[in-house]
Tab-separated table of C-alpha atoms in Angstrom:
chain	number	residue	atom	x	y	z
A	1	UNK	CA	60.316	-9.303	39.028
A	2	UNK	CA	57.815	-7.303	36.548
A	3	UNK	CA	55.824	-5.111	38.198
A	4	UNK	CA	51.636	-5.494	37.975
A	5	UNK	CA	50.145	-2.439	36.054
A	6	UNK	CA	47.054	-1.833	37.537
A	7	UNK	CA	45.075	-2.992	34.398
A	8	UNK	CA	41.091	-3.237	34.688
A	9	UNK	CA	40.246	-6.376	32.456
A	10	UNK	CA	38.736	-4.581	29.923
A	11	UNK	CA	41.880	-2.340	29.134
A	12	UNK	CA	43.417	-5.891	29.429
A	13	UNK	CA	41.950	-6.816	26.405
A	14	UNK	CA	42.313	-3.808	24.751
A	15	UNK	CA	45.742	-3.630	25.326
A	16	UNK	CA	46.011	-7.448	23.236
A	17	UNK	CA	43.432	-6.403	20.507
A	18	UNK	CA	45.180	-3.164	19.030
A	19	UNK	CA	47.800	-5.457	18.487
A	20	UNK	CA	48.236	-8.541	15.729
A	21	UNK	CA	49.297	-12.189	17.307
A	22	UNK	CA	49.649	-15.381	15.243
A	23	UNK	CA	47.995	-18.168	16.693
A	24	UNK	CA	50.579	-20.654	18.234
A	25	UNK	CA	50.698	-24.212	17.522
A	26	UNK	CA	49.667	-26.573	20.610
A	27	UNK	CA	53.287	-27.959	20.756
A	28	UNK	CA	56.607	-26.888	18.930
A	29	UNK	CA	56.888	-23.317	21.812
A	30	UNK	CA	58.971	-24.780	25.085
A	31	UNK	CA	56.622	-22.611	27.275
A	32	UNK	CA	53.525	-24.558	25.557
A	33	UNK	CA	55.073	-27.912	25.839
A	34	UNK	CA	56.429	-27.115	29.291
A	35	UNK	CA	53.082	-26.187	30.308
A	36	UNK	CA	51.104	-29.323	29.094
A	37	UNK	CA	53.797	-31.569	30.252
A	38	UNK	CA	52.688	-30.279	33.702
A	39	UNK	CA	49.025	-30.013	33.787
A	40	UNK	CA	49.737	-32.083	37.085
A	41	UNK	CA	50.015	-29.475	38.609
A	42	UNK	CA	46.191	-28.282	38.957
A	43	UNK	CA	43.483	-31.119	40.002
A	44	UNK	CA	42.869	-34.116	36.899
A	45	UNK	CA	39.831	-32.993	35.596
A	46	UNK	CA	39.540	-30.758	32.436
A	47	UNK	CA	43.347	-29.076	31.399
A	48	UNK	CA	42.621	-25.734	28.914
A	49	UNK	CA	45.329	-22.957	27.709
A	50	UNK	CA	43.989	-19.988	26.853
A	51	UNK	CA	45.675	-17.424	24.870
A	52	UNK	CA	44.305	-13.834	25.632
A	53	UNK	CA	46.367	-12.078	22.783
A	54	UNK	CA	44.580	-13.684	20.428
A	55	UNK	CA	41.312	-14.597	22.764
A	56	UNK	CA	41.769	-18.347	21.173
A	57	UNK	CA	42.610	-21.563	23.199
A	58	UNK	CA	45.507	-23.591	22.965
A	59	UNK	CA	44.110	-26.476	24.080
A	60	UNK	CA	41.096	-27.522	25.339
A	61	UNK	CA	40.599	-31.112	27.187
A	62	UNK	CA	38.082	-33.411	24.832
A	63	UNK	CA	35.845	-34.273	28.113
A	64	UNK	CA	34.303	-30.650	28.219
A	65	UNK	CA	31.385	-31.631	27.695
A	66	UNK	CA	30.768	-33.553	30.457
A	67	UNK	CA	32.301	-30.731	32.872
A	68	UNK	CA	31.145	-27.725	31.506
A	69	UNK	CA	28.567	-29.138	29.633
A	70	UNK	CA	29.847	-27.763	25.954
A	71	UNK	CA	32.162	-29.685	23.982
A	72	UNK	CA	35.530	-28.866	23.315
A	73	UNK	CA	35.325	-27.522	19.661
A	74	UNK	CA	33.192	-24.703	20.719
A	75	UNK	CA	35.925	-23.406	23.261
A	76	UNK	CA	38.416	-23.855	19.927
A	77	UNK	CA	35.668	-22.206	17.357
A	78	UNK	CA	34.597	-19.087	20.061
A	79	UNK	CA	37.306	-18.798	21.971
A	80	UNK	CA	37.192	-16.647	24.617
A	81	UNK	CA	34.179	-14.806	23.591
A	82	UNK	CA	32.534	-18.025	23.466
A	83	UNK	CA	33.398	-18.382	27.629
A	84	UNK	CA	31.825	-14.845	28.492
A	85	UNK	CA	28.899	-15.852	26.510
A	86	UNK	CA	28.156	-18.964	28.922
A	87	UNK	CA	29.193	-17.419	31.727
A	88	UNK	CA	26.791	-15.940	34.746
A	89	UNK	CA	26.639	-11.923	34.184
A	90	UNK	CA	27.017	-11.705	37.704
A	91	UNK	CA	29.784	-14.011	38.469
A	92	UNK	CA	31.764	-11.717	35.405
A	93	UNK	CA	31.353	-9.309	37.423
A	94	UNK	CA	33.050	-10.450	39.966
A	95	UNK	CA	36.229	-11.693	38.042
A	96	UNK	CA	36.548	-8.145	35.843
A	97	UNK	CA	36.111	-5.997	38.884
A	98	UNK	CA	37.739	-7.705	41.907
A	99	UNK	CA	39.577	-11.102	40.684
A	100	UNK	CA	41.349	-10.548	38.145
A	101	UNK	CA	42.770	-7.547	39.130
A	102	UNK	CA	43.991	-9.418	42.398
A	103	UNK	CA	45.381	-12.143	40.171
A	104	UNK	CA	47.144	-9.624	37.987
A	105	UNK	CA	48.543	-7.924	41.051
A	106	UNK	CA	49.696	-11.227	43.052
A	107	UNK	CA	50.513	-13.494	39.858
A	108	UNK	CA	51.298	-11.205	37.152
A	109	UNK	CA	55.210	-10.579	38.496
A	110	UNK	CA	57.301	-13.472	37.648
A	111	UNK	CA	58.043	-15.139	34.512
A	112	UNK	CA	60.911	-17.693	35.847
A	113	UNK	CA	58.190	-18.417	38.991
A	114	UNK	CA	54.957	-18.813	37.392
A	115	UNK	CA	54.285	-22.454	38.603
A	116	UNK	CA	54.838	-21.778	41.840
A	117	UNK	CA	51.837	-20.012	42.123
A	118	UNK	CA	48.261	-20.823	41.679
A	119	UNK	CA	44.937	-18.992	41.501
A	120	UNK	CA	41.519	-20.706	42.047
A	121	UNK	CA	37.863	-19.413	42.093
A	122	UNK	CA	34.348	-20.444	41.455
A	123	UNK	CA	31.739	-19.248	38.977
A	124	UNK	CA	28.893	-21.099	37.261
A	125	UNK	CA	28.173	-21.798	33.783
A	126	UNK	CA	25.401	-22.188	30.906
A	127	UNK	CA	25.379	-25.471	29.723
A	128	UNK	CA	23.512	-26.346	26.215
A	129	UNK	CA	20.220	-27.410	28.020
A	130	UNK	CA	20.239	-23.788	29.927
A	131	UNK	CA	20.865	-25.218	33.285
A	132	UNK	CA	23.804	-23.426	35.298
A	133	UNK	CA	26.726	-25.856	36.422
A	134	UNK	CA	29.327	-24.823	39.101
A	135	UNK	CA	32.530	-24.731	38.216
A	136	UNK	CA	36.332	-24.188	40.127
A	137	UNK	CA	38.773	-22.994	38.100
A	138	UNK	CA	42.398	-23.402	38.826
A	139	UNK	CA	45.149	-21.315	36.778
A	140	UNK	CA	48.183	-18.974	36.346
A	141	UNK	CA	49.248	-16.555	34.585
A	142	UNK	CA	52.424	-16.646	32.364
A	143	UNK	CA	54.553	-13.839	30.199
A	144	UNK	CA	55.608	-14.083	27.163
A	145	UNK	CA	58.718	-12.531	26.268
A	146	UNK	CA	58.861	-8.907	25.610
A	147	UNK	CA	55.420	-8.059	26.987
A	148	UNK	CA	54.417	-6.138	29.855
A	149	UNK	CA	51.742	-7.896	30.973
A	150	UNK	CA	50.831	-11.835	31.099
A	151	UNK	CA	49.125	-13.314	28.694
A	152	UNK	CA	48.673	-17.256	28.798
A	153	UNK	CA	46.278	-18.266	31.505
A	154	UNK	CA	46.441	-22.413	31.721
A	155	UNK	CA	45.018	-24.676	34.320
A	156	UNK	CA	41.885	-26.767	35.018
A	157	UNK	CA	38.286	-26.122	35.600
A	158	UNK	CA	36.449	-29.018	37.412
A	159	UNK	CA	32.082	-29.481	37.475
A	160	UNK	CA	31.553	-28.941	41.468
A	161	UNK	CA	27.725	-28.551	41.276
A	162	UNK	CA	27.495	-31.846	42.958
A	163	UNK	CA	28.311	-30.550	46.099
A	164	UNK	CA	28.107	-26.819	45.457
A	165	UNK	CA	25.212	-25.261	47.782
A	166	UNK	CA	25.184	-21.898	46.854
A	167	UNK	CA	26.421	-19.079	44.512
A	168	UNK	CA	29.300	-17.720	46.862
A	169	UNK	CA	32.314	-17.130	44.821
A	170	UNK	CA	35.582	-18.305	46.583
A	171	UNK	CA	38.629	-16.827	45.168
A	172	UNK	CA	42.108	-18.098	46.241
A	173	UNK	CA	45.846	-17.299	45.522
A	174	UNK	CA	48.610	-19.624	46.455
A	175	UNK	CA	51.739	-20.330	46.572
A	176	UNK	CA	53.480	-23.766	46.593
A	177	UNK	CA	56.314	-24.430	49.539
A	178	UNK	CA	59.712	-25.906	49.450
A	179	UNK	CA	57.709	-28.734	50.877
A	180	UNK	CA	54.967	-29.431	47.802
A	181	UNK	CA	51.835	-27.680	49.691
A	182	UNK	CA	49.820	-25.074	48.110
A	183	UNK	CA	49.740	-22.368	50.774
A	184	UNK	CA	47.118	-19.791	50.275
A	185	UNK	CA	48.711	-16.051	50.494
A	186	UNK	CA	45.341	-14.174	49.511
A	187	UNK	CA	41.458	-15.904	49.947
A	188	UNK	CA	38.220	-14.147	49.325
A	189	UNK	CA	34.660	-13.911	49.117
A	190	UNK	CA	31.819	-12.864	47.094
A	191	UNK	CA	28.439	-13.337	47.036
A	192	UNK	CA	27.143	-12.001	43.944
A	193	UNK	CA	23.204	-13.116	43.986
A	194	UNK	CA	23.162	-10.566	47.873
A	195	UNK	CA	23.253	-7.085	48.053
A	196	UNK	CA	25.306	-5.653	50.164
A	197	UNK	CA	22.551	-4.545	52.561
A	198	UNK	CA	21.628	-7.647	52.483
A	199	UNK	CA	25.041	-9.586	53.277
A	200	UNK	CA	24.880	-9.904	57.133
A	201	UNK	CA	21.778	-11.194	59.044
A	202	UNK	CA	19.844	-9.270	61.781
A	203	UNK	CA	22.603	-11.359	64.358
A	204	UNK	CA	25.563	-11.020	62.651
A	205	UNK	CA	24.767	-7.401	61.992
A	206	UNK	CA	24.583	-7.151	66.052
A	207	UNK	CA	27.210	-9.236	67.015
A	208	UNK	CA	29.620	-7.413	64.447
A	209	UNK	CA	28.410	-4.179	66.380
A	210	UNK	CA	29.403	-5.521	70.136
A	211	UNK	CA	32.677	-7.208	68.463
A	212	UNK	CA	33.819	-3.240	67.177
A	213	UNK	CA	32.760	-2.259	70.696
A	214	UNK	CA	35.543	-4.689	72.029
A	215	UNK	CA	32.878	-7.535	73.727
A	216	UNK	CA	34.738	-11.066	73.940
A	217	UNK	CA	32.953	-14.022	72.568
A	218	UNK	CA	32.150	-15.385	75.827
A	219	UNK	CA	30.652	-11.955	77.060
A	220	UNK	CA	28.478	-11.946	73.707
A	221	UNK	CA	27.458	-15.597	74.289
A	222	UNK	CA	25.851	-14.964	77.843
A	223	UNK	CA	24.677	-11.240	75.932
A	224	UNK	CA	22.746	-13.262	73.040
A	225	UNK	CA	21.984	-16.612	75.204
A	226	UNK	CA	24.055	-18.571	72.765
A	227	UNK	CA	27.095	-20.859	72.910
A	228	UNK	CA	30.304	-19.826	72.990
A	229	UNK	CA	30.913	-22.388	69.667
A	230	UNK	CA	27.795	-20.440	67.776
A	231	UNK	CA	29.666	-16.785	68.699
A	232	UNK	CA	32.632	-18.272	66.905
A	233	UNK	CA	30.502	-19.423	63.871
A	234	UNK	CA	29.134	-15.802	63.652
A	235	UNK	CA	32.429	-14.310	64.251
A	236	UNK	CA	33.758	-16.694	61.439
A	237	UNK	CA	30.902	-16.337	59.384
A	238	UNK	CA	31.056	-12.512	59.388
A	239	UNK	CA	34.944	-12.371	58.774
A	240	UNK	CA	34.106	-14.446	55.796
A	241	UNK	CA	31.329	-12.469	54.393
A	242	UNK	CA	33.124	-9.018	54.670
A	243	UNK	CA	36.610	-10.078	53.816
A	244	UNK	CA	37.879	-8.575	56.949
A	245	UNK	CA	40.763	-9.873	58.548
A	246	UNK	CA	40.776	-8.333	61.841
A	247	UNK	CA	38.664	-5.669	64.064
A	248	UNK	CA	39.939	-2.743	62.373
A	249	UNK	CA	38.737	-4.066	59.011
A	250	UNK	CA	35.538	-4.746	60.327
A	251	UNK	CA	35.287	-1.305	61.576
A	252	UNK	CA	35.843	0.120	58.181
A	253	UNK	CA	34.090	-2.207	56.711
A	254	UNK	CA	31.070	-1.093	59.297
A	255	UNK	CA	31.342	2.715	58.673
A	256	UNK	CA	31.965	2.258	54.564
A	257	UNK	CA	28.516	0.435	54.660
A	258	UNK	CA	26.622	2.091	57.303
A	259	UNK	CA	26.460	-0.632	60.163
A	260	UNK	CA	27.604	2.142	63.135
């Protein structure tokens, strides 16, 4: 197993651009060919490969423009610069600062297990008319021999904005059983457009206050005059919001941000 150096993505790249990398051909490499052979294994919408030595894809599938609203030849002519130019400033931020270095650390460790583990998340991008289209990405990392970090990422991205309600980004990491199901081994939020201050509402804000005090959701539903299945919504709700798994996350969580 190689071990995850604790990269931030910009060092990532810098690490790939002091150095010289041929472009490789889209078939020919058994890790290329192994990896299009099994686009199955990400949803049947849009397959890409993107190279991050060289910031150029591999392959790009020809119906990008109706998912991401830009056709395929600009992914091949920009590469990856051409990606961070459509994509939303804030939803980067996200992925350099919190996803990425998750994926690195959870996916960035095996090069015999790579497609047995999946990462997906959410983000929104500029189409050519300006308007912003959802998108969920699913993808892995893979090494190439002799380097110390990974540096294929291939998967799909799929046009969600149809049912997409709002600009939370959900980022998941899984793992697929013995028994072909994905089972998720990390799952976050973010919610880029909301400050922090701003995350909880007035009720949540109490409720998660009474919850660190110990109260049980039936003793905050008679305390709030609310049913017992709304108390579990807002406990739910909060857990989700704050990435807290338990009470003792939430009461870090409530001291690092000023809630006590």
């Amino acid at each position: 197993m190689k071990k995850a150096i604790a990269f931030s993505f910009d060092d990532y790249l810098r690490h790939y651009s002091s150095q010289r990398y041929e472009e490789l051909p889209i078939t020919g490499i058994g890790d290329i060919d192994y990896l299009l052979k099994n686009m199955s294994l990400f949803s049947s919408n849009v397959p890409f490969i993107l190279d991050y030595r060289t910031r150029s894809y591999i392959h790009f599938g020809p119906s990008a423009r109706s998912t991401v609203g830009h056709p395929a030849e600009a992914f091949y002519e920009g590469g990856w610069e051409f990606t961070h130019k459509i994509w939303n400033p804030s939803d980067f931020k996200v992925f350099k600062d919190s996803i990425f270095k998750d994926n690195l650390s959870l996916l960035g460790r095996s090069t015999a297990e790579y497609s047995h583990h999946r990462t997906s998340y959410t983000f929104r991008v500029k189409d050519f008319t300006g308007k912003w289209i959802y998108i969920l990405q699913q993808s892995t990392l893979v090494y190439f021999p002799n380097e110390t970090l990974p540096s294929i990422s291939f998967g799909t991205v799929t046009d969600i904005s149809s049912f997409k309600k709002n600009s939370r980004i959900t980022h998941k990491i899984e793992k697929l059983s013995e028994e072909g199901f994905w089972i998720p081994i990390l799952v976050k939020n973010y919610f880029p457009d909301i400050s922090a201050e701003n995350l909880l509402s007035k009720t949540e804000t109490e409720i998660l206050k009474r919850i660190i005090d110990g109260y049980t959701s039936r003793e905050l539903s008679d305390m709030f005059h609310r049913s017992i299945h709304t108390i579990k919504t807002h406990r739910k709700n909060i857990l989700e919001k704050t990435n807290c798994r338990n009470i003792a996350e939430l009461l870090t969580y409530a001291m690092e941000n000023g809630l006590l």
